[in-house]
Amino acid sequence: MKLLTCPMNGPRNIDEFQSFGPVRARPDPNATADKEWSRHLFRAENRKGIVLEWWRHVPSNYFFLAERDLVSNEIIRTFDASQLRDRA
Amino acid sequence: MAAGTATHVYPFMPGGAADDAKLVSGAAVLSDLTDRPRFGLKGGGSAAWLAARGIPLPAVNRIGDHRGMRILRLGNEDILLLAESAAETLAQVKTAWQTTAAPKGYSSWREEGWAWMRLSGPRLAEVMGALCALDLRPGKFGDDDIAQTRVGHIEAVTFRSPAGFDILFDITASAYFARAVAAVAVHTDQYKG
């Protein structure tokens, strides 16, 4: 059983979670051409390294962030989204 | 059948899927509290409104008490009041909430959205252990702790009650849950360790 540590609920079976994909900057609707929009919406990055992703703990409907290694699939850390806002 | 059946699941919809579902008794006893009063608030302003009414709010995933009600903090702005034997107090809170102007959160409609069941019985620990992957032993999971997790493979909120464990979950899964608990109880009865 793979475990993921929810910042609010603690370590849980990863089956209790849903992934919402990488944190990405939203394109400016007034300054983005159709081609860039299309790329943003339909094409996924496929690189190596560390990704910052949105996850949801389904039973509590709690959204949080996780850093994951794209090569080893190791989850490096999980934290509340407010920490990202505080850092920015 | 080793574990006999006692009463029925509260039929939210007469003639619906849960109408003939029975509650197990024996190694585990399942009772249905779905018709007991409760009130849930969710969204911005919920916590502030309750605090302004003098209702003390516990930390997230903890349970507090106020005038016979149990106050479950399921999130910063997701609070559930259970009033198994404090219907009048709860009715006062609901009336006050309905007559107050926003911001006050919104009703999360727990009265109709969630089933409320209680699991007890002589082999409660084994049966709960088979239903839920979390370590719920007394030293690890206290009287005022809440676990938002899976119980019987469905999303649920569980916590201790004097009789055993209370479990709240989507009411549409009532019949499924009653059957899942019965299956585990029968299995526990058959394989006495």
PDB file of C-alpha atoms in Angstrom:
ATOM      1  CA  MET A   1       0.000   0.000   0.000  1.00  0.00           C
ATOM      2  CA  LYS A   2       1.434   3.356  -1.016  1.00  0.00           C
ATOM      3  CA  LEU A   3       0.984   6.121   1.518  1.00  0.00           C
ATOM      4  CA  LEU A   4       0.565   9.841   0.976  1.00  0.00           C
ATOM      5  CA  THR A   5       0.680  12.236   3.902  1.00  0.00           C
ATOM      6  CA  CYS A   6      -2.207  14.667   3.837  1.00  0.00           C
ATOM      7  CA  PRO A   7      -1.269  17.909   5.637  1.00  0.00           C
ATOM      8  CA  MET A   8      -4.697  17.940   7.319  1.00  0.00           C
ATOM      9  CA  ASN A   9      -5.481  14.268   7.882  1.00  0.00           C
ATOM     10  CA  GLY A  10      -2.090  12.574   8.162  1.00  0.00           C
ATOM     11  CA  PRO A  11      -0.732   9.513   6.322  1.00  0.00           C
ATOM     12  CA  ARG A  12      -3.372   7.693   4.287  1.00  0.00           C
ATOM     13  CA  ASN A  13      -3.649   5.064   1.569  1.00  0.00           C
ATOM     14  CA  ILE A  14      -2.975   6.846  -1.725  1.00  0.00           C
ATOM     15  CA  ASP A  15      -6.272   5.381  -2.883  1.00  0.00           C
ATOM     16  CA  GLU A  16      -7.989   8.107  -0.805  1.00  0.00           C
ATOM     17  CA  PHE A  17      -6.479  10.832  -3.006  1.00  0.00           C
ATOM     18  CA  GLN A  18      -7.128  12.312  -6.403  1.00  0.00           C
ATOM     19  CA  SER A  19      -4.479  14.098  -8.451  1.00  0.00           C
ATOM     20  CA  PHE A  20      -5.306  17.433 -10.052  1.00  0.00           C
ATOM     21  CA  GLY A  21      -2.137  17.888 -12.068  1.00  0.00           C
ATOM     22  CA  PRO A  22       0.762  20.328 -11.924  1.00  0.00           C
ATOM     23  CA  VAL A  23       0.492  23.871 -10.624  1.00  0.00           C
ATOM     24  CA  ARG A  24       0.661  26.040 -13.776  1.00  0.00           C
ATOM     25  CA  ALA A  25       0.471  29.727 -14.490  1.00  0.00           C
ATOM     26  CA  ARG A  26      -2.807  30.686 -16.128  1.00  0.00           C
ATOM     27  CA  PRO A  27      -2.322  32.373 -19.507  1.00  0.00           C
ATOM     28  CA  ASP A  28      -3.456  35.982 -19.844  1.00  0.00           C
ATOM     29  CA  PRO A  29      -6.704  35.755 -21.883  1.00  0.00           C
ATOM     30  CA  ASN A  30      -6.003  39.112 -23.558  1.00  0.00           C
ATOM     31  CA  ALA A  31      -2.477  38.324 -24.648  1.00  0.00           C
ATOM     32  CA  THR A  32      -2.584  34.637 -25.616  1.00  0.00           C
ATOM     33  CA  ALA A  33      -2.975  33.367 -29.150  1.00  0.00           C
ATOM     34  CA  ASP A  34      -5.107  30.329 -29.994  1.00  0.00           C
ATOM     35  CA  LYS A  35      -2.009  28.212 -30.506  1.00  0.00           C
ATOM     36  CA  GLU A  36      -0.723  28.896 -26.987  1.00  0.00           C
ATOM     37  CA  TRP A  37      -4.178  28.313 -25.501  1.00  0.00           C
ATOM     38  CA  SER A  38      -4.411  25.024 -27.313  1.00  0.00           C
ATOM     39  CA  ARG A  39      -1.016  24.018 -26.009  1.00  0.00           C
ATOM     40  CA  HIS A  40      -1.968  25.053 -22.468  1.00  0.00           C
ATOM     41  CA  LEU A  41      -5.216  23.098 -22.519  1.00  0.00           C
ATOM     42  CA  PHE A  42      -4.365  19.939 -24.405  1.00  0.00           C
ATOM     43  CA  ARG A  43      -0.646  19.219 -24.218  1.00  0.00           C
ATOM     44  CA  ALA A  44       1.081  17.965 -21.108  1.00  0.00           C
ATOM     45  CA  GLU A  45       4.684  18.494 -20.189  1.00  0.00           C
ATOM     46  CA  ASN A  46       6.783  15.366 -20.196  1.00  0.00           C
ATOM     47  CA  ARG A  47      10.018  16.203 -18.475  1.00  0.00           C
ATOM     48  CA  LYS A  48      12.205  14.780 -15.730  1.00  0.00           C
ATOM     49  CA  GLY A  49      12.647  16.456 -12.381  1.00  0.00           C
ATOM     50  CA  ILE A  50      10.452  17.673  -9.544  1.00  0.00           C
ATOM     51  CA  VAL A  51       6.879  18.718 -10.127  1.00  0.00           C
ATOM     52  CA  LEU A  52       4.561  20.690  -7.854  1.00  0.00           C
ATOM     53  CA  GLU A  53       1.049  19.258  -8.045  1.00  0.00           C
ATOM     54  CA  TRP A  54      -2.456  19.804  -6.704  1.00  0.00           C
ATOM     55  CA  TRP A  55      -3.916  16.843  -4.822  1.00  0.00           C
ATOM     56  CA  ARG A  56      -7.233  16.332  -3.092  1.00  0.00           C
ATOM     57  CA  HIS A  57      -7.975  14.148  -0.096  1.00  0.00           C
ATOM     58  CA  VAL A  58     -11.354  12.853  -1.214  1.00  0.00           C
ATOM     59  CA  PRO A  59     -13.108  11.989   2.087  1.00  0.00           C
ATOM     60  CA  SER A  60     -12.429  15.457   3.518  1.00  0.00           C
ATOM     61  CA  ASN A  61     -12.463  17.315   0.172  1.00  0.00           C
ATOM     62  CA  TYR A  62      -9.211  19.022   1.154  1.00  0.00           C
ATOM     63  CA  PHE A  63      -6.936  20.371  -1.598  1.00  0.00           C
ATOM     64  CA  PHE A  64      -3.208  20.645  -0.973  1.00  0.00           C
ATOM     65  CA  LEU A  65       0.137  20.681  -2.780  1.00  0.00           C
ATOM     66  CA  ALA A  66       2.697  17.939  -3.207  1.00  0.00           C
ATOM     67  CA  GLU A  67       6.215  17.884  -4.625  1.00  0.00           C
ATOM     68  CA  ARG A  68       6.850  14.690  -6.562  1.00  0.00           C
ATOM     69  CA  ASP A  69       9.902  13.282  -8.321  1.00  0.00           C
ATOM     70  CA  LEU A  70       8.837  12.495 -11.884  1.00  0.00           C
ATOM     71  CA  VAL A  71      11.487   9.818 -12.330  1.00  0.00           C
ATOM     72  CA  SER A  72      11.243   7.847  -9.059  1.00  0.00           C
ATOM     73  CA  ASN A  73       7.584   8.785  -8.356  1.00  0.00           C
ATOM     74  CA  GLU A  74       8.670   9.583  -4.790  1.00  0.00           C
ATOM     75  CA  ILE A  75       6.555  12.170  -2.997  1.00  0.00           C
ATOM     76  CA  ILE A  76       9.050  14.581  -1.506  1.00  0.00           C
ATOM     77  CA  ARG A  77       6.717  16.678   0.635  1.00  0.00           C
ATOM     78  CA  THR A  78       3.116  17.772   0.971  1.00  0.00           C
ATOM     79  CA  PHE A  79       1.892  21.096   2.342  1.00  0.00           C
ATOM     80  CA  ASP A  80      -1.087  23.428   2.597  1.00  0.00           C
ATOM     81  CA  ALA A  81      -1.553  25.833  -0.323  1.00  0.00           C
ATOM     82  CA  SER A  82      -1.375  28.816   2.057  1.00  0.00           C
ATOM     83  CA  GLN A  83       2.366  28.133   2.443  1.00  0.00           C
ATOM     84  CA  LEU A  84       2.861  28.836  -1.259  1.00  0.00           C
ATOM     85  CA  ARG A  85       0.921  32.092  -0.993  1.00  0.00           C
ATOM     86  CA  ASP A  86       2.933  33.101   2.068  1.00  0.00           C
ATOM     87  CA  ARG A  87       6.185  32.435   0.223  1.00  0.00           C
ATOM     88  CA  ALA A  88       5.147  34.386  -2.891  1.00  0.00           C
TER      89      ALA A  88
ATOM     90  CA  MET B   1     -26.673 -16.634   9.506  1.00  0.00           C
ATOM     91  CA  ALA B   2     -24.504 -16.309  12.593  1.00  0.00           C
ATOM     92  CA  ALA B   3     -25.032 -12.620  13.166  1.00  0.00           C
ATOM     93  CA  GLY B   4     -28.776 -12.051  13.380  1.00  0.00           C
ATOM     94  CA  THR B   5     -30.537  -9.065  12.001  1.00  0.00           C
ATOM     95  CA  ALA B   6     -32.353  -6.547  14.163  1.00  0.00           C
ATOM     96  CA  THR B   7     -33.851  -3.460  12.596  1.00  0.00           C
ATOM     97  CA  HIS B   8     -33.909  -1.837   9.210  1.00  0.00           C
ATOM     98  CA  VAL B   9     -31.902   0.938   7.635  1.00  0.00           C
ATOM     99  CA  TYR B  10     -33.658   4.291   7.901  1.00  0.00           C
ATOM    100  CA  PRO B  11     -35.437   4.454   4.541  1.00  0.00           C
ATOM    101  CA  PHE B  12     -34.731   7.946   3.324  1.00  0.00           C
ATOM    102  CA  MET B  13     -36.858   7.079   0.316  1.00  0.00           C
ATOM    103  CA  PRO B  14     -39.619   4.553   0.976  1.00  0.00           C
ATOM    104  CA  GLY B  15     -39.397   1.889  -1.692  1.00  0.00           C
ATOM    105  CA  GLY B  16     -35.784   2.869  -2.454  1.00  0.00           C
ATOM    106  CA  ALA B  17     -32.678   0.689  -2.416  1.00  0.00           C
ATOM    107  CA  ALA B  18     -32.283   0.899   1.376  1.00  0.00           C
ATOM    108  CA  ASP B  19     -35.908   0.095   2.162  1.00  0.00           C
ATOM    109  CA  ASP B  20     -35.360  -3.604   2.858  1.00  0.00           C
ATOM    110  CA  ALA B  21     -31.744  -3.399   4.053  1.00  0.00           C
ATOM    111  CA  LYS B  22     -31.331  -4.847   7.522  1.00  0.00           C
ATOM    112  CA  LEU B  23     -28.966  -3.840  10.299  1.00  0.00           C
ATOM    113  CA  VAL B  24     -26.686  -6.539  11.602  1.00  0.00           C
ATOM    114  CA  SER B  25     -26.468  -7.565  15.253  1.00  0.00           C
ATOM    115  CA  GLY B  26     -24.227 -10.184  16.825  1.00  0.00           C
ATOM    116  CA  ALA B  27     -20.438  -9.906  16.628  1.00  0.00           C
ATOM    117  CA  ALA B  28     -21.102  -6.335  15.549  1.00  0.00           C
ATOM    118  CA  VAL B  29     -24.214  -4.288  16.105  1.00  0.00           C
ATOM    119  CA  LEU B  30     -25.101  -1.615  13.579  1.00  0.00           C
ATOM    120  CA  SER B  31     -27.676   1.000  14.489  1.00  0.00           C
ATOM    121  CA  ASP B  32     -29.013   3.763  12.307  1.00  0.00           C
ATOM    122  CA  LEU B  33     -29.207   7.280  13.719  1.00  0.00           C
ATOM    123  CA  THR B  34     -29.978   8.945  10.424  1.00  0.00           C
ATOM    124  CA  ASP B  35     -33.256  10.397  11.689  1.00  0.00           C
ATOM    125  CA  ARG B  36     -31.539  12.155  14.627  1.00  0.00           C
ATOM    126  CA  PRO B  37     -31.146  15.925  14.439  1.00  0.00           C
ATOM    127  CA  ARG B  38     -27.982  17.490  13.047  1.00  0.00           C
ATOM    128  CA  PHE B  39     -26.946  20.614  11.214  1.00  0.00           C
ATOM    129  CA  GLY B  40     -23.927  21.328   9.061  1.00  0.00           C
ATOM    130  CA  LEU B  41     -22.468  24.645   7.986  1.00  0.00           C
ATOM    131  CA  LYS B  42     -19.845  25.077   5.323  1.00  0.00           C
ATOM    132  CA  GLY B  43     -18.074  27.889   3.488  1.00  0.00           C
ATOM    133  CA  GLY B  44     -16.771  31.325   4.420  1.00  0.00           C
ATOM    134  CA  GLY B  45     -18.342  32.787   7.558  1.00  0.00           C
ATOM    135  CA  SER B  46     -19.454  29.451   9.076  1.00  0.00           C
ATOM    136  CA  ALA B  47     -16.870  29.376  11.863  1.00  0.00           C
ATOM    137  CA  ALA B  48     -17.267  33.069  12.659  1.00  0.00           C
ATOM    138  CA  TRP B  49     -21.066  32.784  12.824  1.00  0.00           C
ATOM    139  CA  LEU B  50     -20.972  29.800  15.200  1.00  0.00           C
ATOM    140  CA  ALA B  51     -18.292  31.422  17.358  1.00  0.00           C
ATOM    141  CA  ALA B  52     -20.398  34.590  17.574  1.00  0.00           C
ATOM    142  CA  ARG B  53     -23.284  32.446  18.883  1.00  0.00           C
ATOM    143  CA  GLY B  54     -21.001  31.324  21.721  1.00  0.00           C
ATOM    144  CA  ILE B  55     -20.401  27.865  20.293  1.00  0.00           C
ATOM    145  CA  PRO B  56     -16.778  26.922  21.026  1.00  0.00           C
ATOM    146  CA  LEU B  57     -15.063  25.458  17.979  1.00  0.00           C
ATOM    147  CA  PRO B  58     -12.434  22.733  18.316  1.00  0.00           C
ATOM    148  CA  ALA B  59      -9.397  22.349  16.024  1.00  0.00           C
ATOM    149  CA  VAL B  60      -9.811  20.695  12.632  1.00  0.00           C
ATOM    150  CA  ASN B  61     -10.526  16.956  12.950  1.00  0.00           C
ATOM    151  CA  ARG B  62     -11.449  17.315  16.624  1.00  0.00           C
ATOM    152  CA  ILE B  63     -14.778  17.190  18.471  1.00  0.00           C
ATOM    153  CA  GLY B  64     -16.059  19.694  20.996  1.00  0.00           C
ATOM    154  CA  ASP B  65     -19.209  19.857  23.117  1.00  0.00           C
ATOM    155  CA  HIS B  66     -21.770  22.570  23.624  1.00  0.00           C
ATOM    156  CA  ARG B  67     -25.012  22.176  25.591  1.00  0.00           C
ATOM    157  CA  GLY B  68     -25.397  18.487  24.791  1.00  0.00           C
ATOM    158  CA  MET B  69     -24.412  18.831  21.137  1.00  0.00           C
ATOM    159  CA  ARG B  70     -21.228  17.387  19.648  1.00  0.00           C
ATOM    160  CA  ILE B  71     -19.379  19.915  17.509  1.00  0.00           C
ATOM    161  CA  LEU B  72     -17.374  18.261  14.732  1.00  0.00           C
ATOM    162  CA  ARG B  73     -14.823  20.439  12.963  1.00  0.00           C
ATOM    163  CA  LEU B  74     -14.354  18.758   9.583  1.00  0.00           C
ATOM    164  CA  GLY B  75     -12.427  21.674   8.091  1.00  0.00           C
ATOM    165  CA  ASN B  76     -11.689  25.320   8.845  1.00  0.00           C
ATOM    166  CA  GLU B  77     -15.085  26.285   7.467  1.00  0.00           C
ATOM    167  CA  ASP B  78     -16.862  22.930   7.589  1.00  0.00           C
ATOM    168  CA  ILE B  79     -18.590  22.280  10.890  1.00  0.00           C
ATOM    169  CA  LEU B  80     -21.197  19.699  11.835  1.00  0.00           C
ATOM    170  CA  LEU B  81     -23.418  19.833  14.917  1.00  0.00           C
ATOM    171  CA  LEU B  82     -24.798  16.488  16.105  1.00  0.00           C
ATOM    172  CA  ALA B  83     -27.683  16.573  18.552  1.00  0.00           C
ATOM    173  CA  GLU B  84     -28.609  13.011  19.381  1.00  0.00           C
ATOM    174  CA  SER B  85     -30.275  14.114  22.617  1.00  0.00           C
ATOM    175  CA  ALA B  86     -30.232  17.912  22.333  1.00  0.00           C
ATOM    176  CA  ALA B  87     -32.822  18.479  19.634  1.00  0.00           C
ATOM    177  CA  GLU B  88     -34.143  21.657  21.223  1.00  0.00           C
ATOM    178  CA  THR B  89     -30.736  23.330  21.431  1.00  0.00           C
ATOM    179  CA  LEU B  90     -30.031  22.421  17.824  1.00  0.00           C
ATOM    180  CA  ALA B  91     -33.417  23.736  16.706  1.00  0.00           C
ATOM    181  CA  GLN B  92     -32.581  27.067  18.347  1.00  0.00           C
ATOM    182  CA  VAL B  93     -29.268  27.252  16.480  1.00  0.00           C
ATOM    183  CA  LYS B  94     -30.974  26.424  13.181  1.00  0.00           C
ATOM    184  CA  THR B  95     -33.694  29.004  13.686  1.00  0.00           C
ATOM    185  CA  ALA B  96     -31.114  31.637  14.577  1.00  0.00           C
ATOM    186  CA  TRP B  97     -29.063  30.743  11.488  1.00  0.00           C
ATOM    187  CA  GLN B  98     -32.090  30.926   9.190  1.00  0.00           C
ATOM    188  CA  THR B  99     -33.034  34.379  10.444  1.00  0.00           C
ATOM    189  CA  THR B 100     -29.503  35.851  10.350  1.00  0.00           C
ATOM    190  CA  ALA B 101     -28.226  37.779   7.359  1.00  0.00           C
ATOM    191  CA  ALA B 102     -25.075  36.635   5.549  1.00  0.00           C
ATOM    192  CA  PRO B 103     -22.148  36.092   5.988  1.00  0.00           C
ATOM    193  CA  LYS B 104     -23.039  32.907   7.842  1.00  0.00           C
ATOM    194  CA  GLY B 105     -21.783  30.103   5.579  1.00  0.00           C
ATOM    195  CA  TYR B 106     -24.282  27.876   3.852  1.00  0.00           C
ATOM    196  CA  SER B 107     -26.148  24.792   4.976  1.00  0.00           C
ATOM    197  CA  SER B 108     -24.227  21.688   3.919  1.00  0.00           C
ATOM    198  CA  TRP B 109     -27.535  19.804   4.177  1.00  0.00           C
ATOM    199  CA  ARG B 110     -26.162  17.016   6.335  1.00  0.00           C
ATOM    200  CA  GLU B 111     -29.655  16.166   7.577  1.00  0.00           C
ATOM    201  CA  GLU B 112     -30.499  14.636   4.240  1.00  0.00           C
ATOM    202  CA  GLY B 113     -27.156  14.164   2.525  1.00  0.00           C
ATOM    203  CA  TRP B 114     -25.504  11.928   5.075  1.00  0.00           C
ATOM    204  CA  ALA B 115     -26.426   8.688   6.795  1.00  0.00           C
ATOM    205  CA  TRP B 116     -25.406   8.412  10.442  1.00  0.00           C
ATOM    206  CA  MET B 117     -24.714   4.911  11.737  1.00  0.00           C
ATOM    207  CA  ARG B 118     -23.254   3.517  14.942  1.00  0.00           C
ATOM    208  CA  LEU B 119     -21.144   0.391  15.100  1.00  0.00           C
ATOM    209  CA  SER B 120     -20.792  -1.419  18.430  1.00  0.00           C
ATOM    210  CA  GLY B 121     -20.817  -4.980  19.694  1.00  0.00           C
ATOM    211  CA  PRO B 122     -18.580  -7.526  21.405  1.00  0.00           C
ATOM    212  CA  ARG B 123     -16.144  -7.799  18.481  1.00  0.00           C
ATOM    213  CA  LEU B 124     -16.171  -4.160  17.495  1.00  0.00           C
ATOM    214  CA  ALA B 125     -12.383  -3.781  17.245  1.00  0.00           C
ATOM    215  CA  GLU B 126     -12.005  -6.696  14.819  1.00  0.00           C
ATOM    216  CA  VAL B 127     -14.947  -5.654  12.692  1.00  0.00           C
ATOM    217  CA  MET B 128     -13.836  -2.023  12.534  1.00  0.00           C
ATOM    218  CA  GLY B 129     -10.306  -3.221  11.776  1.00  0.00           C
ATOM    219  CA  ALA B 130     -11.634  -5.077   8.745  1.00  0.00           C
ATOM    220  CA  LEU B 131     -13.676  -2.081   7.580  1.00  0.00           C
ATOM    221  CA  CYS B 132     -11.127   0.705   8.030  1.00  0.00           C
ATOM    222  CA  ALA B 133      -7.377   0.765   7.384  1.00  0.00           C
ATOM    223  CA  LEU B 134      -6.577   3.374  10.034  1.00  0.00           C
ATOM    224  CA  ASP B 135      -5.163   2.552  13.449  1.00  0.00           C
ATOM    225  CA  LEU B 136      -8.178   3.337  15.633  1.00  0.00           C
ATOM    226  CA  ARG B 137      -6.933   1.764  18.861  1.00  0.00           C
ATOM    227  CA  PRO B 138      -7.605   3.855  21.984  1.00  0.00           C
ATOM    228  CA  GLY B 139      -3.959   4.890  22.388  1.00  0.00           C
ATOM    229  CA  LYS B 140      -3.794   6.122  18.783  1.00  0.00           C
ATOM    230  CA  PHE B 141      -7.260   7.535  18.238  1.00  0.00           C
ATOM    231  CA  GLY B 142      -8.762   9.565  21.058  1.00  0.00           C
ATOM    232  CA  ASP B 143     -12.330  10.260  22.145  1.00  0.00           C
ATOM    233  CA  ASP B 144     -12.306  13.681  20.501  1.00  0.00           C
ATOM    234  CA  ASP B 145     -10.532  12.659  17.285  1.00  0.00           C
ATOM    235  CA  ILE B 146     -12.196  12.565  13.880  1.00  0.00           C
ATOM    236  CA  ALA B 147     -10.992  10.397  10.997  1.00  0.00           C
ATOM    237  CA  GLN B 148     -12.072  11.416   7.521  1.00  0.00           C
ATOM    238  CA  THR B 149     -11.184   8.305   5.578  1.00  0.00           C
ATOM    239  CA  ARG B 150     -12.685   5.192   4.017  1.00  0.00           C
ATOM    240  CA  VAL B 151     -14.851   2.795   6.001  1.00  0.00           C
ATOM    241  CA  GLY B 152     -16.150  -0.246   4.154  1.00  0.00           C
ATOM    242  CA  HIS B 153     -14.585   1.151   0.949  1.00  0.00           C
ATOM    243  CA  ILE B 154     -16.659   4.338   0.963  1.00  0.00           C
ATOM    244  CA  GLU B 155     -15.720   7.878   1.949  1.00  0.00           C
ATOM    245  CA  ALA B 156     -16.754   8.427   5.541  1.00  0.00           C
ATOM    246  CA  VAL B 157     -16.253  10.417   8.704  1.00  0.00           C
ATOM    247  CA  THR B 158     -15.754   8.284  11.800  1.00  0.00           C
ATOM    248  CA  PHE B 159     -15.215   9.009  15.488  1.00  0.00           C
ATOM    249  CA  ARG B 160     -15.746   7.390  18.864  1.00  0.00           C
ATOM    250  CA  SER B 161     -19.036   7.328  20.682  1.00  0.00           C
ATOM    251  CA  PRO B 162     -19.522   5.775  24.142  1.00  0.00           C
ATOM    252  CA  ALA B 163     -20.951   2.651  22.481  1.00  0.00           C
ATOM    253  CA  GLY B 164     -18.376   2.250  19.714  1.00  0.00           C
ATOM    254  CA  PHE B 165     -17.785   4.151  16.493  1.00  0.00           C
ATOM    255  CA  ASP B 166     -20.134   6.543  14.742  1.00  0.00           C
ATOM    256  CA  ILE B 167     -19.855   6.654  10.955  1.00  0.00           C
ATOM    257  CA  LEU B 168     -21.227   9.364   8.692  1.00  0.00           C
ATOM    258  CA  PHE B 169     -21.328   8.852   4.942  1.00  0.00           C
ATOM    259  CA  ASP B 170     -23.274   9.615   1.786  1.00  0.00           C
ATOM    260  CA  ILE B 171     -26.848   8.491   2.392  1.00  0.00           C
ATOM    261  CA  THR B 172     -27.069   6.907  -1.040  1.00  0.00           C
ATOM    262  CA  ALA B 173     -24.641   4.231   0.212  1.00  0.00           C
ATOM    263  CA  SER B 174     -26.792   3.218   3.235  1.00  0.00           C
ATOM    264  CA  ALA B 175     -27.902  -0.144   1.885  1.00  0.00           C
ATOM    265  CA  TYR B 176     -24.418  -0.949   0.609  1.00  0.00           C
ATOM    266  CA  PHE B 177     -22.863  -0.030   3.961  1.00  0.00           C
ATOM    267  CA  ALA B 178     -25.327  -2.132   5.973  1.00  0.00           C
ATOM    268  CA  ARG B 179     -24.542  -5.119   3.758  1.00  0.00           C
ATOM    269  CA  ALA B 180     -20.769  -4.530   3.904  1.00  0.00           C
ATOM    270  CA  VAL B 181     -20.842  -4.445   7.724  1.00  0.00           C
ATOM    271  CA  ALA B 182     -23.033  -7.557   7.827  1.00  0.00           C
ATOM    272  CA  ALA B 183     -20.607  -9.422   5.566  1.00  0.00           C
ATOM    273  CA  VAL B 184     -17.634  -8.500   7.755  1.00  0.00           C
ATOM    274  CA  ALA B 185     -19.548  -9.382  10.952  1.00  0.00           C
ATOM    275  CA  VAL B 186     -20.517 -12.803   9.636  1.00  0.00           C
ATOM    276  CA  HIS B 187     -16.924 -13.446   8.579  1.00  0.00           C
ATOM    277  CA  THR B 188     -15.682 -12.377  12.031  1.00  0.00           C
ATOM    278  CA  ASP B 189     -18.190 -14.721  13.681  1.00  0.00           C
ATOM    279  CA  GLN B 190     -17.150 -17.658  11.533  1.00  0.00           C
ATOM    280  CA  TYR B 191     -13.412 -17.278  12.101  1.00  0.00           C
ATOM    281  CA  LYS B 192     -13.037 -16.853  15.835  1.00  0.00           C
ATOM    282  CA  GLY B 193      -9.368 -16.194  16.406  1.00  0.00           C
TER     283      GLY B 193
END
